[in-house]
Amino acid sequence: MKTVYNSPTDVLHLFAEQSQDTARCSNVFFEGTRIWSYGYHYLMAEITGNSILINDRGYSVTTSKHVSQLRSATRQYKQFFTSQTDEKTVLQSIETNLKSLINARKKEKYILPCLNLFDKLNEFREYKCIKTKSVEYKTICKLIKKLNSDDLSEYLKKEADRIKKEKIKVAKKEAIELAIQVQKFYNYEYFSLYRNSEDYVRLSKCGDFVETSQNVKVSVKEAKILYSLIQAGKDIKGFKIGSYTVISINGTLTIGCHKINIDSMNLTGKKL
């Protein structure tokens, strides 16, 4: 079994697949359900059942890139982040926002992140069936109760409506930017795209591989077999392609952590 790789991408995806006990490259390695960046001093993530807790605090520029790639590589898991689940960290963040709130002209800038953090923390506690209440958690609850007082509720409702409209505006802008980036990916100007919820595929320049926007390659031979099965309407669940397993095709083609855009799949599939 191969355990030494040149690229962190390979190691991250093998970790996500959990298809072997260990693998490493020069700056990323995993053992079982835990993965580290550079050394044992920085535990990057740990898988528990169908969830993963990702350490998104206190990292270098390179480790930041690893964390970003790991987020994409483990989308098949329920993802949690230490910045939103560590109660001491959450309390510190809320207290910092409350201090800034005192003289803030735009109070929503500090109130809404506090409420969002509280929601994320409670989601994690519920998912992990955490019943005990630490001193930090009790303090957080008291602070959030203050933020949810009657005089703030109407204001927050109006602000939520404004933010909803702003999100729609931003989403339209991002859709245009994504279309440009995808085209650059097809033109081999980009090797990878990590900012979107869907993945894209293309035929490699040499014509021997199908490449994904997560910078993963599989042989054309394997890809052609899979695409033929899809075209024939066959059940492809469980089909193995490279180190990855087909999970489903329902709106997107889900293979391991990849959620491949159907239009992109067909565009590339017709070239095989």
mmCIF file of C-alpha atoms in Angstrom:
data_model
loop_
_atom_site.group_PDB
_atom_site.id
_atom_site.type_symbol
_atom_site.label_atom_id
_atom_site.label_comp_id
_atom_site.label_asym_id
_atom_site.label_seq_id
_atom_site.Cartn_x
_atom_site.Cartn_y
_atom_site.Cartn_z
ATOM 1 C CA MET A 1 0.000 0.000 0.000
ATOM 2 C CA LYS A 2 1.355 3.395 -0.980
ATOM 3 C CA THR A 3 1.708 5.769 1.978
ATOM 4 C CA VAL A 4 4.124 8.484 0.765
ATOM 5 C CA TYR A 5 2.852 11.106 -1.693
ATOM 6 C CA ASN A 6 4.203 14.247 -3.308
ATOM 7 C CA SER A 7 1.061 16.346 -2.977
ATOM 8 C CA PRO A 8 -0.947 17.399 0.120
ATOM 9 C CA THR A 9 -4.065 17.112 -2.066
ATOM 10 C CA ASP A 10 -3.615 13.343 -2.356
ATOM 11 C CA VAL A 11 -3.122 12.954 1.387
ATOM 12 C CA LEU A 12 -6.131 15.143 2.242
ATOM 13 C CA HIS A 13 -8.432 13.183 -0.064
ATOM 14 C CA LEU A 14 -7.181 9.818 1.203
ATOM 15 C CA PHE A 15 -7.853 11.028 4.743
ATOM 16 C CA ALA A 16 -11.371 12.045 3.736
ATOM 17 C CA GLU A 17 -12.021 8.688 2.095
ATOM 18 C CA GLN A 18 -10.593 6.789 5.111
ATOM 19 C CA SER A 19 -9.584 4.062 2.660
ATOM 20 C CA GLN A 20 -6.271 3.436 4.441
ATOM 21 C CA ASP A 21 -4.866 3.954 7.935
ATOM 22 C CA THR A 22 -2.047 6.377 7.149
ATOM 23 C CA ALA A 23 -0.431 8.520 4.455
ATOM 24 C CA ARG A 24 1.888 11.511 4.355
ATOM 25 C CA CYS A 25 3.703 14.046 2.221
ATOM 26 C CA SER A 26 6.312 16.607 3.218
ATOM 27 C CA ASN A 27 3.976 18.762 5.308
ATOM 28 C CA VAL A 28 0.697 16.861 5.889
ATOM 29 C CA PHE A 29 0.113 13.425 7.411
ATOM 30 C CA PHE A 30 -2.690 11.442 8.970
ATOM 31 C CA GLU A 31 -3.053 8.473 11.263
ATOM 32 C CA GLY A 32 -6.499 6.915 11.345
ATOM 33 C CA THR A 33 -9.132 9.606 11.940
ATOM 34 C CA ARG A 34 -6.675 12.418 12.775
ATOM 35 C CA ILE A 35 -4.684 14.620 10.409
ATOM 36 C CA TRP A 36 -1.851 17.065 11.167
ATOM 37 C CA SER A 37 -0.153 19.942 9.356
ATOM 38 C CA TYR A 38 3.661 19.987 9.651
ATOM 39 C CA GLY A 39 3.767 18.165 12.993
ATOM 40 C CA TYR A 40 1.884 16.855 16.005
ATOM 41 C CA HIS A 41 1.753 20.407 17.382
ATOM 42 C CA TYR A 42 -1.050 21.291 14.967
ATOM 43 C CA LEU A 43 -3.942 18.844 14.828
ATOM 44 C CA MET A 44 -5.812 19.993 11.733
ATOM 45 C CA ALA A 45 -8.914 17.824 12.033
ATOM 46 C CA GLU A 46 -10.478 14.713 13.506
ATOM 47 C CA ILE A 47 -13.240 12.557 12.037
ATOM 48 C CA THR A 48 -15.889 11.111 14.339
ATOM 49 C CA GLY A 49 -18.500 8.970 12.607
ATOM 50 C CA ASN A 50 -20.164 11.139 9.965
ATOM 51 C CA SER A 51 -18.781 14.422 11.294
ATOM 52 C CA ILE A 52 -15.440 16.198 11.267
ATOM 53 C CA LEU A 53 -14.075 18.853 13.605
ATOM 54 C CA ILE A 54 -11.697 21.156 11.740
ATOM 55 C CA ASN A 55 -9.196 23.325 13.586
ATOM 56 C CA ASP A 56 -9.474 26.735 11.937
ATOM 57 C CA ARG A 57 -7.502 28.717 14.529
ATOM 58 C CA GLY A 58 -3.880 29.801 14.870
ATOM 59 C CA TYR A 59 -2.322 28.602 11.646
ATOM 60 C CA SER A 60 0.375 29.727 9.210
ATOM 61 C CA VAL A 61 -0.260 30.806 5.625
ATOM 62 C CA THR A 62 0.597 27.323 4.317
ATOM 63 C CA THR A 63 -1.539 25.565 6.915
ATOM 64 C CA SER A 64 -4.353 27.976 6.045
ATOM 65 C CA LYS A 65 -4.196 26.603 2.510
ATOM 66 C CA HIS A 66 -4.283 23.040 3.863
ATOM 67 C CA VAL A 67 -7.350 23.869 5.968
ATOM 68 C CA SER A 68 -9.099 25.376 2.940
ATOM 69 C CA GLN A 69 -8.357 22.283 0.861
ATOM 70 C CA LEU A 70 -9.444 20.033 3.720
ATOM 71 C CA ARG A 71 -12.805 21.807 3.925
ATOM 72 C CA SER A 72 -13.394 21.002 0.260
ATOM 73 C CA ALA A 73 -12.108 17.447 0.566
ATOM 74 C CA THR A 74 -14.418 16.575 3.483
ATOM 75 C CA ARG A 75 -17.717 18.030 2.319
ATOM 76 C CA GLN A 76 -19.348 14.598 2.622
ATOM 77 C CA TYR A 77 -19.057 14.948 6.410
ATOM 78 C CA LYS A 78 -20.996 17.194 8.758
ATOM 79 C CA GLN A 79 -18.397 19.906 9.290
ATOM 80 C CA PHE A 80 -17.738 21.754 12.534
ATOM 81 C CA PHE A 81 -15.008 24.299 13.290
ATOM 82 C CA THR A 82 -13.132 24.982 16.511
ATOM 83 C CA SER A 83 -13.743 28.730 16.219
ATOM 84 C CA GLN A 84 -17.471 27.976 16.537
ATOM 85 C CA THR A 85 -17.432 24.999 18.921
ATOM 86 C CA ASP A 86 -14.719 25.661 21.502
ATOM 87 C CA GLU A 87 -16.666 27.366 24.286
ATOM 88 C CA LYS A 88 -13.756 29.455 25.579
ATOM 89 C CA THR A 89 -13.076 30.726 22.057
ATOM 90 C CA VAL A 90 -16.759 31.465 21.412
ATOM 91 C CA LEU A 91 -17.048 33.354 24.711
ATOM 92 C CA GLN A 92 -13.977 35.446 23.896
ATOM 93 C CA SER A 93 -15.412 36.291 20.459
ATOM 94 C CA ILE A 94 -18.785 37.303 21.904
ATOM 95 C CA GLU A 95 -17.188 39.421 24.632
ATOM 96 C CA THR A 96 -15.018 41.178 22.044
ATOM 97 C CA ASN A 97 -18.086 41.953 19.930
ATOM 98 C CA LEU A 98 -20.023 43.232 22.933
ATOM 99 C CA LYS A 99 -17.218 45.648 23.819
ATOM 100 C CA SER A 100 -17.258 46.974 20.269
ATOM 101 C CA LEU A 101 -21.073 47.228 20.400
ATOM 102 C CA ILE A 102 -21.067 49.918 23.096
ATOM 103 C CA ASN A 103 -20.049 52.766 20.773
ATOM 104 C CA ALA A 104 -20.968 51.139 17.462
ATOM 105 C CA ARG A 105 -23.003 53.092 14.917
ATOM 106 C CA LYS A 106 -23.966 49.889 13.114
ATOM 107 C CA LYS A 107 -24.817 47.594 15.995
ATOM 108 C CA GLU A 108 -25.759 44.692 13.695
ATOM 109 C CA LYS A 109 -22.091 44.398 12.746
ATOM 110 C CA TYR A 110 -21.448 43.001 16.230
ATOM 111 C CA ILE A 111 -24.819 41.594 17.315
ATOM 112 C CA LEU A 112 -25.452 39.233 14.411
ATOM 113 C CA PRO A 113 -22.046 37.477 14.597
ATOM 114 C CA CYS A 114 -22.724 36.796 18.288
ATOM 115 C CA LEU A 115 -26.098 35.232 17.529
ATOM 116 C CA ASN A 116 -24.625 33.224 14.673
ATOM 117 C CA LEU A 117 -21.838 31.892 16.914
ATOM 118 C CA PHE A 118 -24.407 30.890 19.525
ATOM 119 C CA ASP A 119 -26.470 29.036 16.917
ATOM 120 C CA LYS A 120 -23.391 27.192 15.616
ATOM 121 C CA LEU A 121 -22.287 26.269 19.131
ATOM 122 C CA ASN A 122 -25.735 24.911 20.003
ATOM 123 C CA GLU A 123 -25.877 22.975 16.732
ATOM 124 C CA PHE A 124 -22.592 21.294 17.678
ATOM 125 C CA ARG A 125 -23.754 20.563 21.233
ATOM 126 C CA GLU A 126 -26.998 19.055 19.965
ATOM 127 C CA TYR A 127 -25.228 16.964 17.306
ATOM 128 C CA LYS A 128 -22.742 15.644 19.880
ATOM 129 C CA CYS A 129 -25.469 15.222 22.540
ATOM 130 C CA ILE A 130 -23.585 17.467 24.995
ATOM 131 C CA LYS A 131 -25.779 17.993 28.063
ATOM 132 C CA THR A 132 -23.322 19.451 30.561
ATOM 133 C CA LYS A 133 -23.096 23.224 30.836
ATOM 134 C CA SER A 134 -19.647 24.644 31.520
ATOM 135 C CA VAL A 135 -19.053 27.983 33.210
ATOM 136 C CA GLU A 136 -18.207 29.413 29.781
ATOM 137 C CA TYR A 137 -21.431 28.113 28.232
ATOM 138 C CA LYS A 138 -23.575 29.523 31.066
ATOM 139 C CA THR A 139 -21.877 32.905 30.612
ATOM 140 C CA ILE A 140 -22.495 32.776 26.867
ATOM 141 C CA CYS A 141 -26.213 32.078 27.467
ATOM 142 C CA LYS A 142 -26.496 35.100 29.779
ATOM 143 C CA LEU A 143 -24.836 37.385 27.243
ATOM 144 C CA ILE A 144 -27.049 36.151 24.398
ATOM 145 C CA LYS A 145 -30.143 36.663 26.548
ATOM 146 C CA LYS A 146 -29.189 40.322 26.862
ATOM 147 C CA LEU A 147 -28.834 40.600 23.095
ATOM 148 C CA ASN A 148 -32.281 39.054 22.609
ATOM 149 C CA SER A 149 -34.081 41.611 24.748
ATOM 150 C CA ASP A 150 -37.323 43.149 23.383
ATOM 151 C CA ASP A 151 -35.824 46.484 22.373
ATOM 152 C CA LEU A 152 -33.429 44.713 20.011
ATOM 153 C CA SER A 153 -35.798 42.226 18.391
ATOM 154 C CA GLU A 154 -37.564 44.598 15.983
ATOM 155 C CA TYR A 155 -34.306 46.163 14.935
ATOM 156 C CA LEU A 156 -32.753 42.772 14.267
ATOM 157 C CA LYS A 157 -35.779 41.703 12.223
ATOM 158 C CA LYS A 158 -35.394 44.683 9.914
ATOM 159 C CA GLU A 159 -31.669 44.125 9.698
ATOM 160 C CA ALA A 160 -32.211 40.468 8.820
ATOM 161 C CA ASP A 161 -34.415 41.531 5.891
ATOM 162 C CA ARG A 162 -31.756 43.954 4.703
ATOM 163 C CA ILE A 163 -29.053 41.310 4.931
ATOM 164 C CA LYS A 164 -31.232 38.833 3.020
ATOM 165 C CA LYS A 165 -31.543 41.307 0.140
ATOM 166 C CA GLU A 166 -27.823 42.014 0.274
ATOM 167 C CA LYS A 167 -27.067 38.278 0.115
ATOM 168 C CA ILE A 168 -29.182 37.952 -3.039
ATOM 169 C CA LYS A 169 -27.237 40.813 -4.590
ATOM 170 C CA VAL A 170 -23.904 39.267 -3.595
ATOM 171 C CA ALA A 171 -25.005 35.832 -4.847
ATOM 172 C CA LYS A 172 -25.716 37.243 -8.303
ATOM 173 C CA LYS A 173 -22.307 38.885 -8.407
ATOM 174 C CA GLU A 174 -20.597 35.681 -7.257
ATOM 175 C CA ALA A 175 -22.440 33.658 -9.908
ATOM 176 C CA ILE A 176 -20.996 35.902 -12.624
ATOM 177 C CA GLU A 177 -17.500 35.660 -11.123
ATOM 178 C CA LEU A 178 -17.804 31.877 -10.852
ATOM 179 C CA ALA A 179 -18.813 31.540 -14.499
ATOM 180 C CA ILE A 180 -15.654 33.443 -15.474
ATOM 181 C CA GLN A 181 -13.469 31.286 -13.227
ATOM 182 C CA VAL A 182 -14.999 28.037 -14.509
ATOM 183 C CA GLN A 183 -14.278 29.094 -18.059
ATOM 184 C CA LYS A 184 -10.671 29.822 -17.069
ATOM 185 C CA PHE A 185 -10.515 26.343 -15.531
ATOM 186 C CA TYR A 186 -11.684 24.848 -18.830
ATOM 187 C CA ASN A 187 -9.063 26.952 -20.622
ATOM 188 C CA TYR A 188 -6.308 25.566 -18.318
ATOM 189 C CA GLU A 189 -5.683 29.001 -16.824
ATOM 190 C CA TYR A 190 -6.645 27.634 -13.377
ATOM 191 C CA PHE A 191 -5.556 24.309 -11.895
ATOM 192 C CA SER A 192 -8.199 24.290 -9.182
ATOM 193 C CA LEU A 193 -11.290 26.030 -7.826
ATOM 194 C CA TYR A 194 -12.149 25.772 -4.119
ATOM 195 C CA ARG A 195 -14.708 28.495 -3.603
ATOM 196 C CA ASN A 196 -17.808 26.782 -4.972
ATOM 197 C CA SER A 197 -20.141 24.101 -3.578
ATOM 198 C CA GLU A 198 -19.924 22.166 -6.858
ATOM 199 C CA ASP A 199 -16.923 20.725 -8.653
ATOM 200 C CA TYR A 200 -16.069 20.827 -12.352
ATOM 201 C CA VAL A 201 -14.212 18.407 -14.594
ATOM 202 C CA ARG A 202 -12.149 18.712 -17.758
ATOM 203 C CA LEU A 203 -10.028 16.559 -20.024
ATOM 204 C CA SER A 204 -6.328 17.023 -19.267
ATOM 205 C CA LYS A 205 -4.150 18.712 -21.861
ATOM 206 C CA CYS A 206 -2.425 15.415 -22.622
ATOM 207 C CA GLY A 207 -5.783 13.687 -23.015
ATOM 208 C CA ASP A 208 -4.917 10.838 -20.622
ATOM 209 C CA PHE A 209 -6.824 12.024 -17.557
ATOM 210 C CA VAL A 210 -10.000 13.658 -16.375
ATOM 211 C CA GLU A 211 -9.123 16.443 -13.934
ATOM 212 C CA THR A 212 -11.395 17.914 -11.284
ATOM 213 C CA SER A 213 -11.480 21.462 -9.974
ATOM 214 C CA GLN A 214 -10.121 20.049 -6.702
ATOM 215 C CA ASN A 215 -6.954 19.139 -8.631
ATOM 216 C CA VAL A 216 -7.640 15.381 -8.596
ATOM 217 C CA LYS A 217 -6.968 13.171 -11.630
ATOM 218 C CA VAL A 218 -8.468 9.871 -12.758
ATOM 219 C CA SER A 219 -7.693 7.932 -15.907
ATOM 220 C CA VAL A 220 -9.751 8.534 -19.029
ATOM 221 C CA LYS A 221 -10.363 4.786 -19.235
ATOM 222 C CA GLU A 222 -12.071 4.678 -15.837
ATOM 223 C CA ALA A 223 -13.965 7.913 -16.473
ATOM 224 C CA LYS A 224 -15.227 6.617 -19.809
ATOM 225 C CA ILE A 225 -16.571 3.430 -18.214
ATOM 226 C CA LEU A 226 -18.394 5.423 -15.528
ATOM 227 C CA TYR A 227 -19.858 7.880 -18.016
ATOM 228 C CA SER A 228 -21.063 5.021 -20.228
ATOM 229 C CA LEU A 229 -22.856 3.481 -17.244
ATOM 230 C CA ILE A 230 -24.486 6.827 -16.457
ATOM 231 C CA GLN A 231 -25.611 7.252 -20.067
ATOM 232 C CA ALA A 232 -27.061 3.735 -20.014
ATOM 233 C CA GLY A 233 -29.062 4.527 -16.882
ATOM 234 C CA LYS A 234 -27.247 1.932 -14.783
ATOM 235 C CA ASP A 235 -27.010 1.990 -10.989
ATOM 236 C CA ILE A 236 -23.561 3.466 -10.338
ATOM 237 C CA LYS A 237 -23.698 3.651 -6.542
ATOM 238 C CA GLY A 238 -20.563 2.019 -5.125
ATOM 239 C CA PHE A 239 -18.641 2.191 -8.427
ATOM 240 C CA LYS A 240 -14.913 2.631 -7.790
ATOM 241 C CA ILE A 241 -12.978 5.182 -9.799
ATOM 242 C CA GLY A 242 -9.374 5.694 -8.737
ATOM 243 C CA SER A 243 -9.349 5.905 -4.929
ATOM 244 C CA TYR A 244 -12.903 7.206 -4.824
ATOM 245 C CA THR A 245 -16.381 5.692 -4.544
ATOM 246 C CA VAL A 246 -19.519 6.902 -6.308
ATOM 247 C CA ILE A 247 -22.137 7.860 -3.720
ATOM 248 C CA SER A 248 -25.017 9.080 -5.896
ATOM 249 C CA ILE A 249 -26.145 11.044 -8.916
ATOM 250 C CA ASN A 250 -28.995 13.339 -7.994
ATOM 251 C CA GLY A 251 -28.628 16.907 -9.197
ATOM 252 C CA THR A 252 -24.869 16.453 -8.929
ATOM 253 C CA LEU A 253 -22.578 13.456 -9.380
ATOM 254 C CA THR A 254 -21.266 12.763 -5.884
ATOM 255 C CA ILE A 255 -17.976 10.846 -5.785
ATOM 256 C CA GLY A 256 -16.284 10.927 -2.398
ATOM 257 C CA CYS A 257 -15.993 14.607 -1.477
ATOM 258 C CA HIS A 258 -16.684 15.714 -5.047
ATOM 259 C CA LYS A 259 -20.072 17.057 -6.059
ATOM 260 C CA ILE A 260 -19.626 17.300 -9.814
ATOM 261 C CA ASN A 261 -21.760 19.711 -11.800
ATOM 262 C CA ILE A 262 -23.926 17.681 -14.207
ATOM 263 C CA ASP A 263 -23.437 20.057 -17.147
ATOM 264 C CA SER A 264 -19.673 19.865 -16.619
ATOM 265 C CA MET A 265 -19.878 16.068 -16.408
ATOM 266 C CA ASN A 266 -21.726 15.882 -19.742
ATOM 267 C CA LEU A 267 -19.491 18.455 -21.412
ATOM 268 C CA THR A 268 -16.395 16.429 -20.561
ATOM 269 C CA GLY A 269 -18.067 13.032 -20.918
ATOM 270 C CA LYS A 270 -18.878 13.670 -24.569
ATOM 271 C CA LYS A 271 -15.163 14.223 -25.235
ATOM 272 C CA LEU A 272 -14.091 10.829 -23.877
#
